[in-house]
Tab-separated table of C-alpha atoms in Angstrom:
chain	number	residue	atom	x	y	z
A	17	UNK	CA	-7.249	50.459	27.391
A	18	UNK	CA	-6.113	49.464	23.904
A	19	UNK	CA	-7.642	46.293	22.466
A	20	UNK	CA	-5.649	43.091	22.059
A	21	UNK	CA	-5.750	43.542	18.279
A	22	UNK	CA	-4.324	47.092	18.504
A	23	UNK	CA	-1.508	46.033	20.813
A	24	UNK	CA	-0.533	43.108	18.575
A	25	UNK	CA	-0.445	45.426	15.559
A	26	UNK	CA	1.811	47.752	17.511
A	27	UNK	CA	4.209	44.939	18.375
A	28	UNK	CA	4.288	43.835	14.744
A	29	UNK	CA	5.374	47.340	13.676
A	30	UNK	CA	8.051	47.368	16.371
A	31	UNK	CA	9.697	44.208	15.015
A	32	UNK	CA	11.729	46.278	12.580
A	33	UNK	CA	12.934	48.590	15.361
A	34	UNK	CA	14.444	46.127	17.814
A	35	UNK	CA	15.496	42.577	18.519
A	36	UNK	CA	12.956	40.354	16.710
A	37	UNK	CA	13.187	37.421	19.123
A	38	UNK	CA	12.550	39.643	22.152
A	39	UNK	CA	9.624	41.325	20.450
A	40	UNK	CA	8.077	37.995	19.479
A	41	UNK	CA	8.310	36.793	23.063
A	42	UNK	CA	6.647	39.992	24.244
A	43	UNK	CA	3.827	39.390	21.784
A	44	UNK	CA	3.231	35.912	23.176
A	45	UNK	CA	3.281	37.076	26.790
A	46	UNK	CA	0.890	39.925	26.028
A	47	UNK	CA	-1.549	37.628	24.241
A	48	UNK	CA	-1.519	35.059	27.030
A	49	UNK	CA	-1.982	37.706	29.718
A	50	UNK	CA	-5.028	39.099	27.958
A	51	UNK	CA	-6.838	35.787	27.533
A	52	UNK	CA	-8.805	36.333	30.742
A	53	UNK	CA	-10.178	39.577	29.283
A	54	UNK	CA	-11.830	37.676	26.445
A	55	UNK	CA	-15.517	36.683	26.505
A	56	UNK	CA	-16.675	33.082	26.815
A	57	UNK	CA	-17.453	33.061	23.111
A	58	UNK	CA	-13.815	33.649	22.088
A	59	UNK	CA	-11.949	30.705	20.600
A	60	UNK	CA	-9.235	31.124	23.233
A	61	UNK	CA	-11.838	30.366	25.920
A	62	UNK	CA	-14.018	27.871	24.037
A	63	UNK	CA	-11.058	25.897	22.664
A	64	UNK	CA	-8.043	26.688	24.873
A	65	UNK	CA	-4.759	26.640	23.029
A	66	UNK	CA	-1.457	28.395	22.471
A	67	UNK	CA	-0.564	31.748	20.942
A	68	UNK	CA	2.397	31.420	18.584
A	69	UNK	CA	4.362	34.391	17.320
A	70	UNK	CA	5.693	34.381	13.767
A	71	UNK	CA	7.428	36.969	11.569
A	72	UNK	CA	3.980	37.588	10.070
A	73	UNK	CA	2.132	38.109	13.336
A	74	UNK	CA	0.360	35.900	15.837
A	75	UNK	CA	-1.395	32.617	15.139
A	76	UNK	CA	-3.245	30.118	17.272
A	77	UNK	CA	-3.134	26.368	17.746
A	78	UNK	CA	-4.141	23.735	20.238
A	79	UNK	CA	-2.724	20.277	20.947
A	80	UNK	CA	-4.912	17.277	21.743
A	81	UNK	CA	-2.875	14.437	23.225
A	82	UNK	CA	-3.697	10.718	23.257
A	83	UNK	CA	-1.847	7.956	25.039
A	84	UNK	CA	-0.754	5.409	22.430
A	85	UNK	CA	-2.565	2.716	24.423
A	86	UNK	CA	-5.872	4.524	23.805
A	87	UNK	CA	-8.297	2.649	21.578
A	88	UNK	CA	-9.753	4.093	18.393
A	89	UNK	CA	-12.223	1.488	17.249
A	90	UNK	CA	-10.667	-1.972	17.304
A	91	UNK	CA	-7.072	-0.760	17.548
A	92	UNK	CA	-4.825	0.922	20.098
A	93	UNK	CA	-3.038	3.909	18.593
A	94	UNK	CA	0.266	2.174	19.293
A	95	UNK	CA	-0.543	-0.521	16.723
A	96	UNK	CA	0.245	1.794	13.835
A	97	UNK	CA	3.849	2.254	14.937
A	98	UNK	CA	4.407	-1.510	14.801
A	99	UNK	CA	3.579	-1.486	11.093
A	100	UNK	CA	6.594	-1.454	8.760
A	101	UNK	CA	6.268	1.713	6.711
A	102	UNK	CA	7.331	-0.263	3.649
A	103	UNK	CA	3.846	-1.825	3.637
A	104	UNK	CA	2.174	1.571	3.257
A	105	UNK	CA	4.690	2.597	0.622
A	106	UNK	CA	3.740	-0.520	-1.318
A	107	UNK	CA	-0.035	-0.011	-1.276
A	108	UNK	CA	0.385	3.699	-2.081
A	109	UNK	CA	2.793	2.978	-4.961
A	110	UNK	CA	5.748	4.771	-3.363
A	111	UNK	CA	9.091	3.147	-4.122
A	112	UNK	CA	10.890	3.941	-0.881
A	113	UNK	CA	10.963	6.220	2.135
A	114	UNK	CA	12.108	6.541	5.752
A	115	UNK	CA	11.445	3.654	8.123
A	116	UNK	CA	10.965	5.847	11.215
A	117	UNK	CA	7.395	6.737	12.237
A	118	UNK	CA	8.841	9.866	13.813
A	119	UNK	CA	9.192	11.208	10.278
A	120	UNK	CA	5.495	10.659	9.511
A	121	UNK	CA	2.520	12.949	10.065
A	122	UNK	CA	-1.210	12.536	9.439
A	123	UNK	CA	-2.860	15.481	7.711
A	124	UNK	CA	-6.456	16.669	7.382
A	125	UNK	CA	-8.105	20.032	6.828
A	126	UNK	CA	-11.433	21.782	7.254
A	127	UNK	CA	-12.199	24.357	4.571
A	128	UNK	CA	-14.662	27.048	3.556
A	129	UNK	CA	-15.628	25.132	0.399
A	130	UNK	CA	-14.907	22.165	-1.834
A	131	UNK	CA	-12.933	23.858	-4.613
A	132	UNK	CA	-9.190	24.411	-4.905
A	133	UNK	CA	-9.359	27.982	-6.185
A	134	UNK	CA	-8.210	31.212	-4.583
A	135	UNK	CA	-11.556	31.816	-2.869
A	136	UNK	CA	-11.434	28.631	-0.805
A	137	UNK	CA	-9.649	28.964	2.548
A	138	UNK	CA	-8.373	26.316	4.930
A	139	UNK	CA	-9.507	27.464	8.362
A	140	UNK	CA	-8.422	24.415	10.378
A	141	UNK	CA	-5.231	22.449	9.780
A	142	UNK	CA	-4.915	19.128	11.622
A	143	UNK	CA	-1.505	17.482	11.931
A	144	UNK	CA	-1.122	14.206	13.854
A	145	UNK	CA	2.245	12.793	14.859
A	146	UNK	CA	3.787	10.387	17.333
A	147	UNK	CA	5.957	11.765	20.105
A	148	UNK	CA	7.207	9.483	22.879
A	149	UNK	CA	4.149	7.589	24.171
A	150	UNK	CA	1.568	9.929	22.693
A	151	UNK	CA	-0.175	10.674	19.452
A	152	UNK	CA	-0.483	14.446	19.307
A	153	UNK	CA	-3.038	16.189	17.113
A	154	UNK	CA	-2.023	19.810	16.552
A	155	UNK	CA	-4.754	22.035	15.154
A	156	UNK	CA	-3.895	25.419	13.673
A	157	UNK	CA	-6.971	27.629	13.526
A	158	UNK	CA	-7.493	30.650	11.290
A	159	UNK	CA	-9.158	33.071	13.693
A	160	UNK	CA	-9.442	35.620	10.908
A	161	UNK	CA	-8.324	35.776	7.301
A	162	UNK	CA	-5.564	38.267	8.123
A	163	UNK	CA	-3.776	35.575	10.157
A	164	UNK	CA	-3.412	33.185	7.228
A	165	UNK	CA	0.200	34.017	6.420
A	166	UNK	CA	1.217	33.562	10.053
A	167	UNK	CA	-0.628	30.234	10.249
A	168	UNK	CA	0.962	28.970	7.032
A	169	UNK	CA	4.408	29.978	8.244
A	170	UNK	CA	3.909	28.122	11.541
A	171	UNK	CA	2.541	25.103	9.692
A	172	UNK	CA	5.522	25.113	7.334
A	173	UNK	CA	7.919	25.093	10.273
A	174	UNK	CA	6.093	22.127	11.818
A	175	UNK	CA	6.001	20.166	8.548
A	176	UNK	CA	9.772	20.484	8.213
A	177	UNK	CA	10.005	17.853	10.973
A	178	UNK	CA	8.414	15.250	8.704
A	179	UNK	CA	9.282	13.539	5.435
A	180	UNK	CA	6.044	11.593	4.933
A	181	UNK	CA	2.429	12.773	5.023
A	182	UNK	CA	-0.558	10.410	5.314
A	183	UNK	CA	-3.928	11.720	4.145
A	184	UNK	CA	-7.281	10.593	2.782
A	185	UNK	CA	-7.957	12.093	-0.644
A	186	UNK	CA	-5.201	14.543	0.212
A	187	UNK	CA	-3.601	14.356	-3.216
A	188	UNK	CA	-6.873	15.248	-4.866
A	189	UNK	CA	-7.948	17.985	-2.446
A	190	UNK	CA	-6.132	18.945	0.782
A	191	UNK	CA	-2.591	19.130	-0.605
A	192	UNK	CA	-3.649	20.933	-3.795
A	193	UNK	CA	-5.517	23.531	-1.772
A	194	UNK	CA	-2.585	23.879	0.616
A	195	UNK	CA	-0.264	24.522	-2.347
A	196	UNK	CA	-2.672	27.188	-3.594
A	197	UNK	CA	-2.779	28.950	-0.224
A	198	UNK	CA	1.033	28.897	0.083
A	199	UNK	CA	1.419	30.275	-3.436
A	200	UNK	CA	-1.014	33.121	-2.764
A	201	UNK	CA	0.791	33.894	0.505
A	202	UNK	CA	4.154	33.882	-1.331
A	203	UNK	CA	5.509	31.223	1.014
A	204	UNK	CA	7.455	28.050	0.275
A	205	UNK	CA	5.884	24.634	0.929
A	206	UNK	CA	8.474	21.885	1.269
A	207	UNK	CA	7.732	18.692	-0.704
A	208	UNK	CA	6.934	15.476	1.170
A	209	UNK	CA	6.233	11.857	0.302
A	210	UNK	CA	2.459	11.699	0.167
A	211	UNK	CA	0.636	8.527	1.173
A	212	UNK	CA	-3.011	8.929	0.170
A	213	UNK	CA	-5.072	6.106	1.696
A	214	UNK	CA	-8.111	6.638	-0.557
A	215	UNK	CA	-6.844	4.564	-3.549
A	216	UNK	CA	-5.906	1.506	-1.439
A	217	UNK	CA	-9.198	1.820	0.459
A	218	UNK	CA	-11.078	1.750	-2.829
A	219	UNK	CA	-9.200	-1.327	-3.963
A	220	UNK	CA	-10.175	-3.178	-0.802
A	221	UNK	CA	-13.708	-1.937	-0.094
A	222	UNK	CA	-15.206	-0.209	-3.161
A	223	UNK	CA	-17.418	-3.219	-3.929
A	224	UNK	CA	-18.014	-4.076	-0.278
A	225	UNK	CA	-19.298	-0.854	1.303
A	226	UNK	CA	-21.896	1.693	0.193
A	227	UNK	CA	-19.054	4.186	-0.309
A	228	UNK	CA	-15.423	4.714	0.656
A	229	UNK	CA	-15.842	7.850	2.742
A	230	UNK	CA	-13.594	8.003	5.789
A	231	UNK	CA	-16.536	7.973	8.201
A	232	UNK	CA	-17.943	4.851	6.499
A	233	UNK	CA	-14.617	3.045	6.766
A	234	UNK	CA	-14.224	3.843	10.443
A	235	UNK	CA	-17.734	2.578	11.197
A	236	UNK	CA	-17.747	-0.549	9.031
A	237	UNK	CA	-14.064	-1.521	9.062
A	238	UNK	CA	-12.540	-0.023	12.214
A	239	UNK	CA	-15.559	-0.285	14.508
A	240	UNK	CA	-15.528	3.365	15.627
A	241	UNK	CA	-18.665	5.466	16.165
A	242	UNK	CA	-18.274	9.233	16.432
A	243	UNK	CA	-19.683	11.279	19.311
A	244	UNK	CA	-19.860	15.072	19.772
A	245	UNK	CA	-18.827	15.403	16.164
A	246	UNK	CA	-20.117	17.956	13.644
A	247	UNK	CA	-20.276	16.661	10.041
A	248	UNK	CA	-17.719	18.237	7.737
A	249	UNK	CA	-20.389	19.523	5.343
A	250	UNK	CA	-21.532	21.936	8.081
A	251	UNK	CA	-18.048	23.356	8.626
A	252	UNK	CA	-18.210	26.262	6.126
A	253	UNK	CA	-21.544	27.536	7.456
A	254	UNK	CA	-20.363	27.425	11.072
A	255	UNK	CA	-17.051	29.097	10.262
A	256	UNK	CA	-18.751	31.922	8.345
A	257	UNK	CA	-21.071	32.419	11.319
A	258	UNK	CA	-18.027	32.617	13.604
A	259	UNK	CA	-16.488	35.278	11.370
A	260	UNK	CA	-19.704	37.272	11.746
A	261	UNK	CA	-20.505	36.930	15.455
A	262	UNK	CA	-17.164	35.808	16.961
A	263	UNK	CA	-18.793	32.939	18.856
A	264	UNK	CA	-16.412	29.958	18.647
A	265	UNK	CA	-18.467	27.610	20.804
A	266	UNK	CA	-20.378	26.058	17.851
A	267	UNK	CA	-16.988	25.189	16.311
A	268	UNK	CA	-16.078	22.645	18.994
A	269	UNK	CA	-17.738	19.854	17.012
A	270	UNK	CA	-15.670	20.782	13.933
A	271	UNK	CA	-12.457	20.566	15.965
A	272	UNK	CA	-13.600	17.176	17.275
A	273	UNK	CA	-14.420	16.047	13.731
A	274	UNK	CA	-10.906	16.967	12.624
A	275	UNK	CA	-9.362	15.043	15.534
A	276	UNK	CA	-11.431	11.973	14.667
A	277	UNK	CA	-10.251	12.168	11.058
A	278	UNK	CA	-6.617	12.191	12.175
A	279	UNK	CA	-7.064	9.254	14.563
A	280	UNK	CA	-8.860	7.287	11.856
A	281	UNK	CA	-5.970	7.884	9.452
A	282	UNK	CA	-3.643	6.325	12.019
A	283	UNK	CA	-5.728	3.231	12.725
A	284	UNK	CA	-6.770	2.782	9.087
A	285	UNK	CA	-3.056	2.632	8.274
A	286	UNK	CA	-2.695	-0.084	10.893
A	287	UNK	CA	-5.649	-2.078	9.554
A	288	UNK	CA	-4.478	-1.964	5.941
A	289	UNK	CA	-1.021	-2.982	7.110
A	290	UNK	CA	-2.379	-5.970	9.018
A	291	UNK	CA	-4.387	-7.067	5.988
A	292	UNK	CA	-1.219	-7.037	3.892
A	293	UNK	CA	0.884	-8.802	6.514
A	294	UNK	CA	-1.729	-11.420	7.493
A	295	UNK	CA	-4.214	-11.679	4.601
A	296	UNK	CA	-5.538	-15.161	5.304
A	297	UNK	CA	-6.190	-14.351	8.966
A	298	UNK	CA	-7.375	-10.725	8.687
A	299	UNK	CA	-9.364	-10.517	5.444
A	300	UNK	CA	-13.045	-11.274	5.991
A	301	UNK	CA	-14.519	-10.494	2.562
A	302	UNK	CA	-13.650	-11.978	-0.853
A	303	UNK	CA	-13.167	-8.498	-2.337
A	304	UNK	CA	-10.479	-7.777	0.261
A	305	UNK	CA	-8.661	-10.929	-0.787
A	306	UNK	CA	-9.005	-10.004	-4.464
A	307	UNK	CA	-7.468	-6.600	-3.772
A	308	UNK	CA	-4.659	-8.103	-1.719
A	309	UNK	CA	-3.984	-10.678	-4.438
A	310	UNK	CA	-3.549	-7.889	-6.997
A	311	UNK	CA	-1.023	-6.134	-4.766
A	312	UNK	CA	0.975	-9.301	-4.235
A	313	UNK	CA	0.954	-9.922	-7.982
A	314	UNK	CA	2.245	-6.383	-8.599
A	315	UNK	CA	4.953	-6.919	-5.981
A	316	UNK	CA	5.893	-10.264	-7.593
A	317	UNK	CA	4.908	-12.213	-4.492
A	318	UNK	CA	3.253	-15.034	-6.418
A	319	UNK	CA	2.726	-17.445	-3.537
A	320	UNK	CA	0.807	-14.874	-1.489
A	321	UNK	CA	-1.237	-13.813	-4.510
A	322	UNK	CA	-2.271	-17.399	-5.237
A	323	UNK	CA	-3.019	-18.118	-1.568
A	324	UNK	CA	-5.567	-15.272	-1.448
A	325	UNK	CA	-7.350	-16.532	-4.566
A	326	UNK	CA	-7.340	-20.132	-3.382
A	327	UNK	CA	-8.984	-19.073	-0.118
A	328	UNK	CA	-11.799	-17.337	-2.018
A	329	UNK	CA	-12.226	-20.307	-4.371
A	330	UNK	CA	-13.030	-22.475	-1.347
A	331	UNK	CA	-15.705	-20.146	0.021
A	332	UNK	CA	-19.399	-21.009	-0.116
A	333	UNK	CA	-20.353	-17.940	-2.180
A	334	UNK	CA	-20.352	-19.522	-5.647
A	335	UNK	CA	-20.043	-16.275	-7.609
A	336	UNK	CA	-16.928	-15.253	-5.707
A	337	UNK	CA	-15.512	-18.786	-5.864
A	338	UNK	CA	-15.919	-18.842	-9.652
A	339	UNK	CA	-14.345	-15.404	-9.970
A	340	UNK	CA	-11.395	-16.594	-7.896
A	341	UNK	CA	-10.918	-19.624	-10.158
A	342	UNK	CA	-11.046	-17.334	-13.181
A	343	UNK	CA	-8.449	-14.969	-11.727
A	344	UNK	CA	-6.267	-17.965	-10.864
A	345	UNK	CA	-6.534	-19.271	-14.412
A	346	UNK	CA	-5.384	-15.943	-15.852
A	347	UNK	CA	-2.572	-15.828	-13.304
A	348	UNK	CA	-1.309	-19.199	-14.561
A	349	UNK	CA	-1.830	-18.189	-18.197
A	350	UNK	CA	0.364	-15.089	-17.770
A	351	UNK	CA	3.102	-17.324	-16.451
A	352	UNK	CA	2.761	-19.895	-19.216
A	353	UNK	CA	1.450	-22.569	-16.836
A	354	UNK	CA	-1.237	-23.751	-19.248
A	355	UNK	CA	-1.651	-27.157	-17.640
A	356	UNK	CA	-3.068	-25.492	-14.505
A	357	UNK	CA	-5.009	-22.851	-16.418
A	358	UNK	CA	-6.745	-25.432	-18.653
A	359	UNK	CA	-7.916	-27.451	-15.652
A	360	UNK	CA	-9.494	-24.348	-14.128
A	361	UNK	CA	-11.180	-23.335	-17.389
A	362	UNK	CA	-12.744	-26.790	-17.625
A	363	UNK	CA	-13.937	-26.483	-14.014
A	364	UNK	CA	-15.736	-23.257	-14.947
A	365	UNK	CA	-17.574	-24.576	-18.017
A	366	UNK	CA	-20.763	-25.471	-16.160
A	367	UNK	CA	-21.222	-21.956	-14.802
A	368	UNK	CA	-23.773	-19.351	-15.858
A	369	UNK	CA	-23.415	-15.753	-17.005
A	370	UNK	CA	-19.924	-14.873	-18.154
A	371	UNK	CA	-18.749	-18.369	-17.266
A	372	UNK	CA	-20.739	-19.694	-20.231
A	373	UNK	CA	-18.423	-17.836	-22.606
A	374	UNK	CA	-15.160	-16.644	-21.007
A	375	UNK	CA	-13.624	-20.068	-20.202
A	376	UNK	CA	-14.746	-21.460	-23.583
A	377	UNK	CA	-13.044	-18.598	-25.392
A	378	UNK	CA	-9.804	-19.193	-23.473
A	379	UNK	CA	-9.973	-22.943	-24.105
A	380	UNK	CA	-10.626	-22.362	-27.810
A	381	UNK	CA	-7.530	-20.150	-27.974
A	382	UNK	CA	-5.500	-22.775	-26.135
A	383	UNK	CA	-6.589	-25.686	-28.345
A	384	UNK	CA	-6.015	-23.647	-31.514
A	385	UNK	CA	-2.667	-22.030	-30.755
A	386	UNK	CA	-1.056	-24.332	-28.176
A	387	UNK	CA	-2.484	-27.852	-28.510
A	388	UNK	CA	-3.231	-27.529	-32.258
A	389	UNK	CA	-6.470	-29.430	-31.694
A	390	UNK	CA	-8.528	-27.483	-34.227
A	391	UNK	CA	-11.598	-29.701	-33.990
A	392	UNK	CA	-11.841	-29.145	-30.222
A	393	UNK	CA	-11.254	-25.427	-30.673
A	394	UNK	CA	-14.017	-25.282	-33.296
A	395	UNK	CA	-16.451	-27.128	-31.027
A	396	UNK	CA	-15.846	-24.665	-28.186
A	397	UNK	CA	-16.163	-21.697	-30.543
A	398	UNK	CA	-19.487	-22.983	-31.876
A	399	UNK	CA	-20.778	-23.430	-28.317
A	400	UNK	CA	-19.768	-19.873	-27.467
A	401	UNK	CA	-21.316	-18.495	-30.649
A	402	UNK	CA	-24.617	-20.126	-29.782
A	403	UNK	CA	-24.662	-18.454	-26.362
A	404	UNK	CA	-23.726	-15.012	-27.701
A	405	UNK	CA	-26.262	-15.196	-30.547
A	406	UNK	CA	-28.949	-16.013	-28.002
A	407	UNK	CA	-27.947	-13.011	-25.899
A	408	UNK	CA	-27.893	-10.711	-28.916
A	409	UNK	CA	-31.393	-11.785	-29.872
A	410	UNK	CA	-32.591	-10.647	-26.449
A	411	UNK	CA	-30.402	-7.555	-26.114
A	412	UNK	CA	-28.755	-5.560	-28.883
A	413	UNK	CA	-25.458	-3.994	-27.832
A	414	UNK	CA	-22.221	-2.849	-29.435
A	415	UNK	CA	-20.246	-5.091	-27.102
A	416	UNK	CA	-22.205	-8.192	-28.102
A	417	UNK	CA	-21.920	-7.278	-31.788
A	418	UNK	CA	-18.156	-6.966	-31.429
A	419	UNK	CA	-17.923	-10.246	-29.527
A	420	UNK	CA	-20.033	-12.005	-32.148
A	421	UNK	CA	-17.837	-10.667	-34.940
A	422	UNK	CA	-14.670	-11.894	-33.207
A	423	UNK	CA	-16.146	-15.348	-32.616
A	424	UNK	CA	-17.418	-15.625	-36.176
A	425	UNK	CA	-14.008	-14.689	-37.520
A	426	UNK	CA	-12.386	-17.318	-35.288
A	427	UNK	CA	-14.899	-19.917	-36.473
A	428	UNK	CA	-14.127	-19.152	-40.116
A	429	UNK	CA	-10.410	-19.480	-39.457
A	430	UNK	CA	-10.855	-22.789	-37.624
A	431	UNK	CA	-13.045	-24.212	-40.377
A	432	UNK	CA	-10.265	-23.530	-42.847
A	433	UNK	CA	-7.713	-25.158	-40.533
A	434	UNK	CA	-9.999	-28.169	-40.229
A	435	UNK	CA	-10.053	-28.424	-44.028
A	436	UNK	CA	-13.518	-26.985	-44.609
A	437	UNK	CA	-14.939	-23.647	-45.691
A	438	UNK	CA	-17.838	-21.416	-44.829
A	439	UNK	CA	-19.952	-18.929	-46.675
A	440	UNK	CA	-20.294	-15.410	-45.317
A	441	UNK	CA	-24.014	-15.880	-44.760
A	442	UNK	CA	-23.365	-18.788	-42.404
A	443	UNK	CA	-21.495	-16.500	-40.023
A	444	UNK	CA	-24.516	-14.463	-39.057
A	445	UNK	CA	-22.874	-11.293	-40.426
């Protein structure tokens, strides 16, 4: 009896001789009928799925379905669909897009390497999307390299249903590699709005967590712990082994890993959205509030921006409280509200570290250029010079030298405005 591979090749040749749709259906029926002939090690037995016929031959995918009431960490999967998409557009710096979650997919890949060149293949494509009361994760698997064109064609057809793609570092890796594979296959990849959650995650948690890897975020932020999951770094080795021995059973953990990534993209979207919508209730760390304040400032939502900083300024952690007061002072300065800014700079004068110099410099500028109180400006400049000279004596650095030069120049200018003069040697230059 001819092998499955031989029969599929025969059908592919016959496509040009008869009705294509009928031939494609025959290919699917033949493949499904022969599944029972396959050994336990075959992917069709280890990871049951669906044979899909394309103009470029057969390809293989499986669907993993989750009820939207299922929990992934702290959140039910349904929570994401309650989030206005405009929130994600805002944090991802996208001006506008569709409001319907039915037009959105979550995208993640598993690859044979970390580069984006021609030698790096995507062997597992994960696409998550909402359909009725389910979140479906569809996984296209490259059983062999010869199937790539068929897989890419099937993937392209699926992606045409969506206008928005959510990923994690997708702009820097997954999408670039996908474009490379489509180009090499001489196929067209339709453009989509791309929402990469890595930049907003870094804004919120870069200084809070040990890193901003997806698995770290789901553990520390979403409260999800993976089980039966193979780390992504092992994926290339296991896939190469599969290509050698045909045993797909060790790949089950990679498929599970890909599913977890997709689910985390959905609930991470929900969590970021809740932080934006309810910052004072949801944010638990000062750095989260700092990040949210910056977004609100960029979106010209001044009241929300100030509210986040005020909350941090009232926290017990003195370093964060001082930083919040400083950010508030600069917020008011940018808006010309010097009465509020000056009060905050005075509140910061008794601090240590940068607070010994930064508020004094701002006050000196204010008293020189706004209040025209040159004597007060000179006093503050002298105080700052003393601090910086002490630091430079202990630590030589280009930054301190530059700061000292700027302060000395300001002091010389203020002395002249006060009616006095100064010799160059008195400036410490």
